[in-house]
Short mmCIF file of C-alpha atoms in Angstrom, two decimals:
data_model
loop_
_atom_site.label_atom_id
_atom_site.label_comp_id
_atom_site.label_asym_id
_atom_site.label_seq_id
_atom_site.Cartn_x
_atom_site.Cartn_y
_atom_site.Cartn_z
CA MET A 1 23.37 -25.80 32.92
CA ILE A 2 23.43 -22.81 30.63
CA ARG A 3 25.58 -23.52 27.61
CA GLY A 4 25.11 -20.17 25.84
CA GLY A 5 23.95 -19.64 22.29
CA PRO A 6 20.76 -17.96 21.22
CA LEU A 7 18.41 -20.69 22.39
CA ALA A 8 19.75 -20.67 25.91
CA THR A 9 19.71 -16.89 25.85
CA LYS A 10 16.05 -16.94 24.90
CA THR A 11 15.27 -19.22 27.83
CA LEU A 12 17.24 -16.88 30.04
CA ARG A 13 15.34 -13.87 28.78
CA ASN A 14 12.03 -15.54 29.48
CA TRP A 15 13.23 -16.12 32.99
CA ILE A 16 14.29 -12.51 33.44
CA MET A 17 11.16 -11.03 31.86
CA PRO A 18 7.77 -12.73 32.10
CA SER A 19 7.37 -14.27 28.65
CA SER A 20 3.64 -13.49 28.50
CA HIS A 21 4.48 -9.81 28.60
CA ILE A 22 6.98 -10.10 25.73
CA THR A 23 4.64 -12.37 23.80
CA SER A 24 1.64 -10.13 23.99
CA ALA A 25 3.60 -7.04 22.90
CA PHE A 26 5.08 -9.05 20.05
CA ASP A 27 1.67 -10.40 19.08
CA GLU A 28 0.35 -6.86 18.97
CA GLU A 29 3.15 -5.92 16.60
CA LEU A 30 2.42 -8.90 14.34
CA LYS A 31 -1.27 -8.03 14.35
CA TYR A 32 -0.40 -4.47 13.42
CA LEU A 33 1.76 -5.63 10.49
CA ALA A 34 -0.99 -8.00 9.32
CA ARG A 35 -3.61 -5.26 9.52
CA ARG A 36 -1.45 -2.79 7.57
CA ILE A 37 -0.80 -5.42 4.90
CA SER A 38 -4.50 -6.12 4.52
CA GLU A 39 -5.06 -2.37 4.18
CA MET A 40 -2.33 -2.15 1.54
CA GLY A 41 -3.93 -5.08 -0.28
CA GLY A 42 -7.35 -3.41 -0.26
CA LEU A 43 -5.90 -0.17 -1.62
CA ALA A 44 -3.79 -1.91 -4.30
CA GLU A 45 -6.86 -3.84 -5.43
CA GLN A 46 -8.98 -0.70 -5.61
CA MET A 47 -6.26 1.24 -7.49
CA CYS A 48 -5.99 -1.45 -10.16
CA GLY A 49 -9.76 -1.70 -10.57
CA ASP A 50 -10.01 2.11 -10.79
CA ALA A 51 -7.13 2.27 -13.31
CA VAL A 52 -8.90 -0.13 -15.66
CA ARG A 53 -12.20 1.72 -15.24
CA ALA A 54 -10.40 5.01 -15.96
CA LEU A 55 -8.83 3.47 -19.08
CA VAL A 56 -12.03 2.02 -20.47
CA ASN A 57 -14.10 5.16 -19.78
CA SER A 58 -11.34 7.70 -20.59
CA ASP A 59 -11.85 9.06 -17.08
CA THR A 60 -8.80 11.26 -16.45
CA ALA A 61 -10.01 12.40 -13.02
CA LEU A 62 -10.17 8.80 -11.82
CA ALA A 63 -6.75 8.14 -13.39
CA GLN A 64 -5.39 11.10 -11.44
CA LYS A 65 -6.84 9.68 -8.22
CA VAL A 66 -5.03 6.35 -8.84
CA ILE A 67 -1.76 8.23 -9.39
CA SER A 68 -2.19 10.10 -6.06
CA ASP A 69 -3.22 6.94 -4.20
CA ASP A 70 0.12 5.37 -5.10
CA VAL A 71 1.83 7.78 -2.69
CA ILE A 72 -0.21 6.29 0.19
CA LEU A 73 0.80 2.78 -0.85
CA ASP A 74 4.48 3.71 -1.10
CA HIS A 75 4.38 5.22 2.38
CA ALA A 76 2.61 2.15 3.75
CA GLU A 77 5.30 -0.16 2.34
CA ARG A 78 8.04 2.00 3.83
CA GLU A 79 6.29 2.08 7.20
CA ILE A 80 5.74 -1.70 7.24
CA GLY A 81 9.39 -2.20 6.29
CA GLU A 82 10.58 0.02 9.13
CA LYS A 83 8.18 -1.53 11.65
CA ALA A 84 9.23 -5.05 10.62
CA ILE A 85 12.91 -4.25 11.10
CA VAL A 86 12.30 -2.60 14.48
CA THR A 87 10.28 -5.68 15.50
CA ILE A 88 13.11 -8.03 14.50
CA ALA A 89 15.64 -5.89 16.38
CA LYS A 90 13.54 -5.52 19.54
CA ARG A 91 11.90 -8.94 19.77
CA GLN A 92 14.49 -11.13 18.05
CA PRO A 93 11.82 -13.57 16.86
CA MET A 94 12.69 -17.09 15.76
CA ALA A 95 11.17 -19.74 13.51
CA ALA A 96 7.52 -19.09 12.59
CA ASP A 97 7.58 -15.66 14.27
CA LEU A 98 10.58 -14.57 12.24
CA ARG A 99 8.99 -15.92 9.04
CA GLU A 100 5.89 -13.93 9.85
CA VAL A 101 7.88 -10.69 9.95
CA ILE A 102 10.06 -11.49 6.90
CA GLY A 103 6.90 -12.54 5.05
CA SER A 104 5.32 -9.16 5.83
CA LEU A 105 8.30 -7.42 4.24
CA ARG A 106 7.95 -9.49 1.07
CA ILE A 107 4.19 -9.14 0.74
CA ALA A 108 4.37 -5.39 1.30
CA ALA A 109 6.95 -5.19 -1.52
CA ASP A 110 4.68 -7.15 -3.88
CA LEU A 111 1.67 -4.99 -3.04
CA GLU A 112 3.68 -1.85 -3.60
CA ARG A 113 4.54 -3.16 -7.09
CA VAL A 114 0.88 -3.95 -7.76
CA GLY A 115 0.14 -0.30 -6.95
CA ASP A 116 2.89 0.79 -9.38
CA LEU A 117 1.26 -1.30 -12.10
CA GLY A 118 -2.11 0.35 -11.42
CA LYS A 119 -0.44 3.77 -11.46
CA ASN A 120 1.37 3.01 -14.72
CA THR A 121 -1.94 1.95 -16.32
CA ALA A 122 -3.57 5.15 -15.05
CA LYS A 123 -0.76 7.25 -16.55
CA ARG A 124 -1.53 5.83 -19.99
CA VAL A 125 -5.20 6.92 -19.89
CA ILE A 126 -4.40 10.30 -21.50
CA ALA A 127 -2.22 8.70 -24.19
CA VAL A 128 -5.03 6.35 -25.17
CA GLN A 129 -7.85 8.90 -24.83
CA GLU A 130 -7.48 10.55 -28.25
CA THR A 131 -8.28 7.48 -30.29
CA GLY A 132 -10.45 5.72 -27.71
CA ILE A 133 -10.60 1.96 -27.26
CA PRO A 134 -12.67 -0.33 -29.52
CA ARG A 135 -15.46 -2.00 -27.54
CA ASN A 136 -14.04 -5.51 -28.04
CA LEU A 137 -10.64 -4.56 -26.71
CA ALA A 138 -12.17 -2.74 -23.75
CA ARG A 139 -14.09 -5.89 -22.88
CA GLY A 140 -10.94 -8.00 -23.20
CA ILE A 141 -8.99 -5.69 -20.88
CA GLU A 142 -11.83 -5.62 -18.37
CA HIS A 143 -12.02 -9.40 -18.42
CA LEU A 144 -8.26 -9.75 -17.92
CA SER A 145 -8.38 -7.34 -14.99
CA GLU A 146 -11.32 -9.20 -13.43
CA LEU A 147 -9.31 -12.43 -13.49
CA ALA A 148 -6.23 -10.74 -12.03
CA LEU A 149 -8.17 -8.89 -9.34
CA VAL A 150 -10.08 -12.00 -8.29
CA GLN A 151 -6.71 -13.73 -7.88
CA LEU A 152 -5.35 -10.82 -5.84
CA LYS A 153 -8.49 -10.70 -3.67
CA GLU A 154 -8.34 -14.45 -3.06
CA VAL A 155 -4.68 -14.40 -2.11
CA LEU A 156 -5.39 -11.58 0.35
CA ASP A 157 -8.15 -13.73 1.88
CA VAL A 158 -5.74 -16.67 2.12
CA TYR A 159 -3.24 -14.33 3.80
CA VAL A 160 -5.73 -13.88 6.67
CA THR A 161 -6.04 -17.67 7.15
CA ARG A 162 -2.31 -18.44 6.54
CA SER A 163 -3.37 -21.71 4.87
CA ALA A 164 -0.50 -23.38 2.99
CA GLU A 165 -2.94 -25.57 1.06
CA LYS A 166 -5.03 -22.69 -0.17
CA ALA A 167 -1.88 -20.73 -1.03
CA GLU A 168 -0.69 -23.62 -3.19
CA ALA A 169 -4.05 -23.84 -4.96
CA ILE A 170 -3.91 -20.15 -5.92
CA ARG A 171 -0.45 -20.60 -7.36
CA GLU A 172 -1.94 -22.95 -9.96
CA ARG A 173 -4.40 -20.34 -11.15
CA ASP A 174 -2.04 -18.02 -13.01
CA GLU A 175 -2.32 -19.94 -16.30
CA GLU A 176 -5.79 -18.67 -17.10
CA ILE A 177 -4.59 -15.07 -16.82
CA ASP A 178 -1.60 -15.79 -19.07
CA ALA A 179 -3.82 -17.36 -21.73
CA MET A 180 -6.17 -14.38 -21.66
CA TYR A 181 -3.23 -11.97 -21.89
CA THR A 182 -1.79 -13.82 -24.88
CA SER A 183 -5.11 -13.64 -26.68
CA LEU A 184 -5.35 -9.89 -25.98
CA PHE A 185 -1.79 -9.46 -27.25
CA ARG A 186 -2.73 -11.07 -30.57
CA GLU A 187 -5.89 -8.98 -30.82
CA LEU A 188 -3.97 -5.75 -30.23
CA LEU A 189 -1.47 -6.64 -32.97
CA THR A 190 -4.39 -7.23 -35.36
CA TYR A 191 -5.83 -3.79 -34.63
CA MET A 192 -2.45 -2.20 -35.29
CA MET A 193 -2.08 -4.02 -38.59
CA GLU A 194 -5.55 -3.09 -39.72
CA ASP A 195 -5.03 0.62 -39.26
CA PRO A 196 -1.72 2.35 -38.52
CA ARG A 197 -3.63 5.11 -36.73
CA ASN A 198 -4.29 2.55 -33.95
CA ILE A 199 -0.59 1.90 -33.39
CA THR A 200 0.16 4.51 -30.72
CA SER A 201 -2.88 3.80 -28.56
CA CYS A 202 -2.64 0.02 -29.01
CA THR A 203 1.01 0.14 -27.94
CA HIS A 204 -0.03 1.80 -24.69
CA LEU A 205 -2.83 -0.75 -24.31
CA LEU A 206 -0.26 -3.54 -24.79
CA PHE A 207 1.64 -2.21 -21.79
CA CYS A 208 -1.60 -1.80 -19.82
CA ALA A 209 -2.48 -5.44 -20.55
CA LYS A 210 1.04 -6.45 -19.50
CA ASN A 211 0.62 -4.46 -16.26
CA ILE A 212 -2.61 -6.29 -15.51
CA GLU A 213 -1.08 -9.67 -16.29
CA ARG A 214 1.75 -8.82 -13.86
CA ILE A 215 -0.79 -8.37 -11.05
CA GLY A 216 -1.40 -12.12 -11.36
CA ASP A 217 2.34 -12.77 -11.03
CA HIS A 218 2.49 -10.72 -7.84
CA ALA A 219 -0.55 -12.58 -6.47
CA THR A 220 1.39 -15.79 -7.16
CA ASN A 221 4.44 -14.36 -5.35
CA ILE A 222 2.25 -13.53 -2.36
CA ALA A 223 0.79 -17.06 -2.39
CA GLU A 224 4.36 -18.42 -2.28
CA THR A 225 5.22 -16.13 0.62
CA ILE A 226 2.12 -17.28 2.56
CA TYR A 227 3.16 -20.89 1.94
CA TYR A 228 6.62 -20.05 3.27
CA MET A 229 5.19 -18.28 6.32
CA ALA A 230 3.04 -21.31 7.13
CA THR A 231 5.57 -24.05 6.44
CA GLY A 232 9.07 -22.56 6.46
CA SER A 233 9.77 -23.85 2.95
CA GLN A 234 9.08 -22.80 -0.62
CA PRO A 235 6.32 -24.59 -2.54
CA GLU A 236 7.82 -27.45 -4.52
CA GLY A 237 8.36 -27.50 -8.25
CA GLU A 238 8.35 -24.77 -10.83
CA ARG A 239 5.39 -22.52 -11.31
CA PRO A 240 2.84 -24.26 -13.57
CA LYS A 241 3.34 -21.69 -16.33
CA ASP A 242 6.93 -22.78 -16.86
CA ASP A 243 5.72 -26.08 -18.33
CA ARG A 244 4.87 -24.47 -21.62
CA SER A 245 7.74 -23.87 -23.95
CA ASN A 246 8.00 -22.25 -27.35
CA THR A 247 4.42 -21.02 -27.17
CA LEU A 248 3.65 -17.32 -27.49
CA SER A 249 2.47 -17.41 -23.86
CA ALA A 250 5.92 -18.62 -22.81
CA VAL A 251 7.64 -15.89 -24.83
CA LEU A 252 5.39 -13.21 -23.35
CA SER A 253 5.64 -14.37 -19.75
CA ASP A 254 7.93 -12.37 -17.57
CA ASP A 255 9.73 -14.87 -15.43
CA MET B 1 21.73 -4.83 37.79
CA ILE B 2 20.18 -6.76 34.96
CA ARG B 3 16.90 -5.20 33.99
CA GLY B 4 15.93 -7.61 31.23
CA GLY B 5 14.96 -6.82 27.65
CA PRO B 6 16.93 -7.70 24.53
CA LEU B 7 19.83 -5.33 25.19
CA ALA B 8 20.53 -6.77 28.64
CA THR B 9 20.16 -10.25 27.16
CA LYS B 10 22.73 -9.41 24.53
CA THR B 11 25.17 -8.24 27.22
CA LEU B 12 24.47 -11.44 29.09
CA ARG B 13 25.13 -13.56 26.03
CA ASN B 14 28.44 -11.83 25.45
CA TRP B 15 29.32 -12.66 29.00
CA ILE B 16 28.33 -16.31 28.55
CA MET B 17 30.03 -16.71 25.17
CA PRO B 18 33.14 -14.77 24.22
CA SER B 19 31.84 -12.02 21.93
CA SER B 20 34.83 -12.23 19.60
CA HIS B 21 33.82 -15.78 18.76
CA ILE B 22 30.23 -14.77 17.94
CA THR B 23 31.41 -11.69 16.08
CA SER B 24 33.82 -13.52 13.86
CA ALA B 25 31.30 -16.23 12.94
CA PHE B 26 28.75 -13.51 12.20
CA ASP B 27 31.29 -11.56 10.16
CA GLU B 28 31.97 -14.69 8.12
CA GLU B 29 28.26 -15.01 7.41
CA LEU B 30 28.00 -11.38 6.34
CA LYS B 31 31.03 -11.81 4.10
CA TYR B 32 29.46 -14.91 2.58
CA LEU B 33 26.22 -13.02 1.85
CA ALA B 34 28.18 -10.13 0.33
CA ARG B 35 30.23 -12.47 -1.86
CA ARG B 36 27.14 -14.30 -3.10
CA ILE B 37 25.44 -11.00 -3.91
CA SER B 38 28.46 -9.83 -5.90
CA GLU B 39 28.36 -13.15 -7.77
CA MET B 40 24.64 -12.72 -8.46
CA GLY B 41 25.35 -9.20 -9.69
CA GLY B 42 28.06 -10.40 -12.05
CA LEU B 43 25.81 -13.09 -13.48
CA ALA B 44 22.80 -10.76 -13.85
CA GLU B 45 25.01 -8.23 -15.66
CA GLN B 46 26.38 -10.89 -18.00
CA MET B 47 22.90 -12.32 -18.72
CA CYS B 48 21.55 -8.92 -19.71
CA GLY B 49 24.56 -8.18 -21.92
CA ASP B 50 24.26 -11.61 -23.55
CA ALA B 51 20.50 -11.18 -24.05
CA VAL B 52 21.01 -7.94 -25.98
CA ARG B 53 23.85 -9.47 -28.04
CA ALA B 54 21.60 -12.46 -28.78
CA LEU B 55 18.80 -10.10 -29.84
CA VAL B 56 20.93 -7.95 -32.10
CA ASN B 57 22.73 -10.92 -33.74
CA SER B 58 19.69 -13.27 -33.82
CA ASP B 59 21.82 -15.70 -31.81
CA THR B 60 19.33 -18.27 -30.49
CA ALA B 61 22.05 -20.42 -28.84
CA LEU B 62 23.17 -17.46 -26.74
CA ALA B 63 19.53 -16.66 -25.96
CA GLN B 64 19.08 -20.23 -24.75
CA LYS B 65 22.13 -19.87 -22.51
CA VAL B 66 20.64 -16.75 -20.89
CA ILE B 67 17.39 -18.64 -20.27
CA SER B 68 19.28 -21.49 -18.56
CA ASP B 69 21.46 -19.08 -16.54
CA ASP B 70 18.32 -17.66 -14.97
CA VAL B 71 17.87 -20.89 -13.02
CA ILE B 72 21.26 -20.30 -11.33
CA LEU B 73 20.24 -16.79 -10.40
CA ASP B 74 16.88 -17.93 -8.99
CA HIS B 75 18.63 -20.55 -6.85
CA ALA B 76 21.16 -17.99 -5.66
CA GLU B 77 18.39 -15.62 -4.55
CA ARG B 78 16.62 -18.40 -2.70
CA GLU B 79 19.85 -19.49 -1.02
CA ILE B 80 20.75 -15.93 0.03
CA GLY B 81 17.21 -15.52 1.37
CA GLU B 82 17.45 -18.69 3.45
CA LYS B 83 20.96 -17.86 4.69
CA ALA B 84 19.91 -14.35 5.64
CA ILE B 85 16.96 -15.62 7.66
CA VAL B 86 19.07 -18.27 9.42
CA THR B 87 21.63 -15.56 10.22
CA ILE B 88 18.97 -13.31 11.74
CA ALA B 89 17.57 -16.21 13.79
CA LYS B 90 20.95 -17.44 15.01
CA ARG B 91 22.84 -14.17 15.51
CA GLN B 92 19.97 -11.83 16.29
CA PRO B 93 21.86 -8.86 14.85
CA MET B 94 20.92 -5.29 15.68
CA ALA B 95 21.27 -1.87 14.03
CA ALA B 96 23.82 -1.80 11.19
CA ASP B 97 24.30 -5.57 11.33
CA LEU B 98 20.58 -6.18 10.93
CA ARG B 99 20.40 -3.65 8.10
CA GLU B 100 23.25 -5.47 6.40
CA VAL B 101 21.28 -8.72 6.39
CA ILE B 102 17.93 -7.14 5.44
CA GLY B 103 19.74 -5.20 2.71
CA SER B 104 21.14 -8.46 1.31
CA LEU B 105 17.61 -9.83 1.02
CA ARG B 106 16.45 -6.76 -0.88
CA ILE B 107 19.44 -6.58 -3.24
CA ALA B 108 19.18 -10.29 -4.03
CA ALA B 109 15.50 -9.76 -4.93
CA ASP B 110 16.40 -6.89 -7.27
CA LEU B 111 19.16 -8.88 -8.96
CA GLU B 112 16.83 -11.81 -9.44
CA ARG B 113 14.42 -9.46 -11.22
CA VAL B 114 17.26 -8.12 -13.39
CA GLY B 115 17.92 -11.73 -14.42
CA ASP B 116 14.21 -12.18 -15.25
CA LEU B 117 14.39 -9.11 -17.49
CA GLY B 118 17.43 -10.56 -19.30
CA LYS B 119 15.64 -13.89 -19.64
CA ASN B 120 12.49 -12.24 -20.98
CA THR B 121 14.56 -10.35 -23.57
CA ALA B 122 16.27 -13.61 -24.57
CA LYS B 123 12.89 -15.33 -24.98
CA ARG B 124 11.90 -12.74 -27.56
CA VAL B 125 14.94 -13.41 -29.79
CA ILE B 126 13.08 -16.06 -31.79
CA ALA B 127 9.98 -13.87 -32.17
CA VAL B 128 12.11 -11.05 -33.59
CA GLN B 129 14.40 -13.26 -35.68
CA GLU B 130 12.12 -13.65 -38.72
CA THR B 131 12.06 -10.00 -39.67
CA GLY B 132 15.43 -9.03 -38.19
CA ILE B 133 16.17 -5.66 -36.62
CA PRO B 134 16.97 -2.55 -38.67
CA ARG B 135 20.56 -1.36 -38.02
CA ASN B 136 19.44 1.94 -36.42
CA LEU B 137 17.18 0.23 -33.95
CA ALA B 138 19.82 -2.35 -33.06
CA ARG B 139 22.22 0.49 -32.31
CA GLY B 140 19.60 2.23 -30.19
CA ILE B 141 18.95 -0.92 -28.16
CA GLU B 142 22.67 -1.56 -27.71
CA HIS B 143 23.17 2.00 -26.54
CA LEU B 144 20.29 1.76 -24.05
CA SER B 145 21.66 -1.49 -22.68
CA GLU B 146 25.17 -0.01 -22.34
CA LEU B 147 23.76 2.82 -20.23
CA ALA B 148 21.75 0.43 -18.06
CA LEU B 149 24.60 -2.05 -17.63
CA VAL B 150 27.10 0.68 -16.72
CA GLN B 151 24.64 1.81 -14.05
CA LEU B 152 24.25 -1.74 -12.77
CA LYS B 153 28.01 -2.29 -12.76
CA GLU B 154 28.60 0.97 -10.91
CA VAL B 155 26.00 0.22 -8.27
CA LEU B 156 27.59 -3.19 -7.70
CA ASP B 157 30.94 -1.45 -7.21
CA VAL B 158 29.33 0.97 -4.75
CA TYR B 159 27.86 -2.05 -2.93
CA VAL B 160 31.41 -3.20 -2.17
CA THR B 161 32.31 0.18 -0.66
CA ARG B 162 28.91 0.75 1.09
CA SER B 163 29.28 4.46 0.38
CA ALA B 164 26.03 6.37 1.01
CA GLU B 165 27.30 9.34 -1.01
CA LYS B 166 28.13 7.30 -4.07
CA ALA B 167 24.84 5.45 -3.77
CA GLU B 168 22.98 8.77 -3.82
CA ALA B 169 24.92 9.94 -6.87
CA ILE B 170 23.93 6.83 -8.83
CA ARG B 171 20.30 7.39 -7.98
CA GLU B 172 20.42 10.65 -9.95
CA ARG B 173 21.60 8.90 -13.10
CA ASP B 174 18.42 7.12 -14.11
CA GLU B 175 17.13 10.09 -16.13
CA GLU B 176 19.53 9.52 -19.02
CA ILE B 177 18.28 5.96 -19.43
CA ASP B 178 14.65 7.10 -19.37
CA ALA B 179 15.31 9.72 -22.05
CA MET B 180 17.04 7.16 -24.26
CA TYR B 181 14.19 4.69 -23.75
CA THR B 182 11.58 7.31 -24.67
CA SER B 183 13.43 8.11 -27.87
CA LEU B 184 13.62 4.38 -28.75
CA PHE B 185 9.91 4.06 -28.04
CA ARG B 186 9.12 6.83 -30.54
CA GLU B 187 11.44 5.30 -33.12
CA LEU B 188 9.81 1.89 -32.78
CA LEU B 189 6.35 3.42 -33.30
CA THR B 190 7.62 5.09 -36.47
CA TYR B 191 8.87 1.78 -37.87
CA MET B 192 5.51 0.18 -37.16
CA MET B 193 3.64 2.98 -38.88
CA GLU B 194 5.90 2.88 -41.94
CA ASP B 195 5.33 -0.79 -42.59
CA PRO B 196 2.73 -3.00 -40.87
CA ARG B 197 5.02 -6.01 -41.44
CA ASN B 198 7.28 -4.53 -38.74
CA ILE B 199 4.50 -4.49 -36.15
CA THR B 200 5.00 -7.92 -34.57
CA SER B 201 8.77 -7.72 -34.23
CA CYS B 202 8.72 -4.06 -33.15
CA THR B 203 6.19 -4.92 -30.45
CA HIS B 204 8.59 -7.48 -29.03
CA LEU B 205 11.42 -4.95 -29.31
CA LEU B 206 9.30 -2.45 -27.38
CA PHE B 207 9.10 -4.94 -24.52
CA CYS B 208 12.83 -5.66 -24.81
CA ALA B 209 13.56 -1.93 -24.57
CA LYS B 210 11.24 -1.72 -21.58
CA ASN B 211 13.09 -4.64 -19.97
CA ILE B 212 16.41 -2.88 -20.42
CA GLU B 213 15.04 0.39 -19.08
CA ARG B 214 13.83 -1.54 -16.00
CA ILE B 215 17.41 -2.67 -15.28
CA GLY B 216 18.14 0.99 -14.56
CA ASP B 217 15.22 1.10 -12.11
CA HIS B 218 16.56 -1.94 -10.26
CA ALA B 219 20.03 -0.38 -10.14
CA THR B 220 18.36 2.65 -8.55
CA ASN B 221 16.57 0.39 -6.04
CA ILE B 222 19.91 -1.22 -5.15
CA ALA B 223 21.48 2.22 -4.71
CA GLU B 224 18.68 3.11 -2.29
CA THR B 225 19.22 -0.13 -0.37
CA ILE B 226 22.97 0.59 -0.07
CA TYR B 227 22.13 4.05 1.23
CA TYR B 228 19.81 2.46 3.78
CA MET B 229 22.44 -0.11 4.80
CA ALA B 230 25.00 2.66 5.35
CA THR B 231 22.78 5.20 7.10
CA GLY B 232 19.67 3.43 8.42
CA SER B 233 17.38 5.77 6.50
CA GLN B 234 15.99 6.11 3.01
CA PRO B 235 17.50 8.73 0.68
CA GLU B 236 15.48 11.94 0.94
CA GLY B 237 13.03 13.21 -1.64
CA GLU B 238 11.45 11.59 -4.64
CA ARG B 239 13.49 9.95 -7.33
CA PRO B 240 14.63 12.61 -9.81
CA LYS B 241 12.47 11.13 -12.60
CA ASP B 242 9.28 11.95 -10.71
CA ASP B 243 9.85 15.67 -11.30
CA ARG B 244 8.66 15.43 -14.89
CA SER B 245 4.97 15.36 -15.43
CA ASN B 246 2.82 14.99 -18.53
CA THR B 247 5.83 14.17 -20.68
CA LEU B 248 5.97 10.92 -22.63
CA SER B 249 8.88 9.86 -20.37
CA ALA B 250 6.63 10.26 -17.35
CA VAL B 251 3.85 8.25 -18.99
CA LEU B 252 6.25 5.46 -19.96
CA SER B 253 8.03 5.26 -16.60
CA ASP B 254 6.98 2.43 -14.41
CA ASP B 255 6.84 3.86 -10.94
#
């Protein structure tokens, strides 16, 4: 009756050990991973919001806090990575269960990068402090970060529901952020041209704006991972932003 | 005798199916993953070299080639990802074998990002073309890219040997690239301040330089993954670059 191979082995294992016991321990591990990822998401979100606040208000103490918080996020990613690998080794999950664990690895990596982007923005607070930021630019950066953080928050909410449909809808939303970033890019160049004394600080602001725009890209990555976790396949077609060509937005976009 | 649990199940499976058969099929899959990763590495390396050549020589045809090549790299990453997951599901590897597969996933993700950085540099060729690049700056960018590409090439060679020691040595090498990038950053600011007509093109060059500097970071990531594949743990201590604080290099660095 038994022909061997992993499937038969799994059946055999369930016969040797009550499957409910294995399942509930495995479920606990999945729940733990999901909880840690939501925590990482909350912290990454807060770090990026704080970094932009620190930038706009020249608040070096808050910038320093963001830089320290990144250590927590790095540790969390490492811990989730280790836990995920131990879970795969111990439980040998298949299909949706395996995707759940692999998905956790990917999302943790994206959130860790979001934290890096917040940290990098925070590190530029001192460089920008001397000249300050014109009100208009500050508003533009705040607006860009609001868009990016709403997208990140929404994708983290979708992560809880594991809805493929909602994940696909979020993926479409990156265009607005790109358009806003491109307009900020132009505005920053104008400030530099108007007065060479703005060049150093505006250069740092350019990278800050780029960091914030990248948060949207990571939110899109996470949406794709959620889609994969739910369905086992990648969302179809290119990302919407790849439709544009030869526009400044296309030149500025990172992937 | 049989107490259940994954280990006992594994023993049982080896008894049901000759282990040499499983092992050799699994080995073939690992070899396939390793070969595809080396191919990805070769392509990513070539794309980044081509992108810098395209930039320095205003070669839009070559830039276009880099942009098209990125599709191949994206597909390769996706394929490696799918293969790795199927391998985990089918073979249920443990310990070093599992790390080998998880490591492939991580390295493929880093190489895909390296390709994105090459592509993003290539996309800026047209934006920079109008004003051209002063000889000094072109040399600086070429030098930076040589350093980064040597590091990438070396880490791909270490990948073949899976040497933890060599992987650790490469990790120490990122500092030189950071120093070179910081000096380029200063030089680009100077050009912008000297003549506002340089601002647009120098801004794009700043992002190109940043892209190239990031290649070094990904090479360092790959070195850390190789270390993990060989030893099962992460290399100890912070990356060398994190020792600096309050320097421009520290502000400019991305993690």
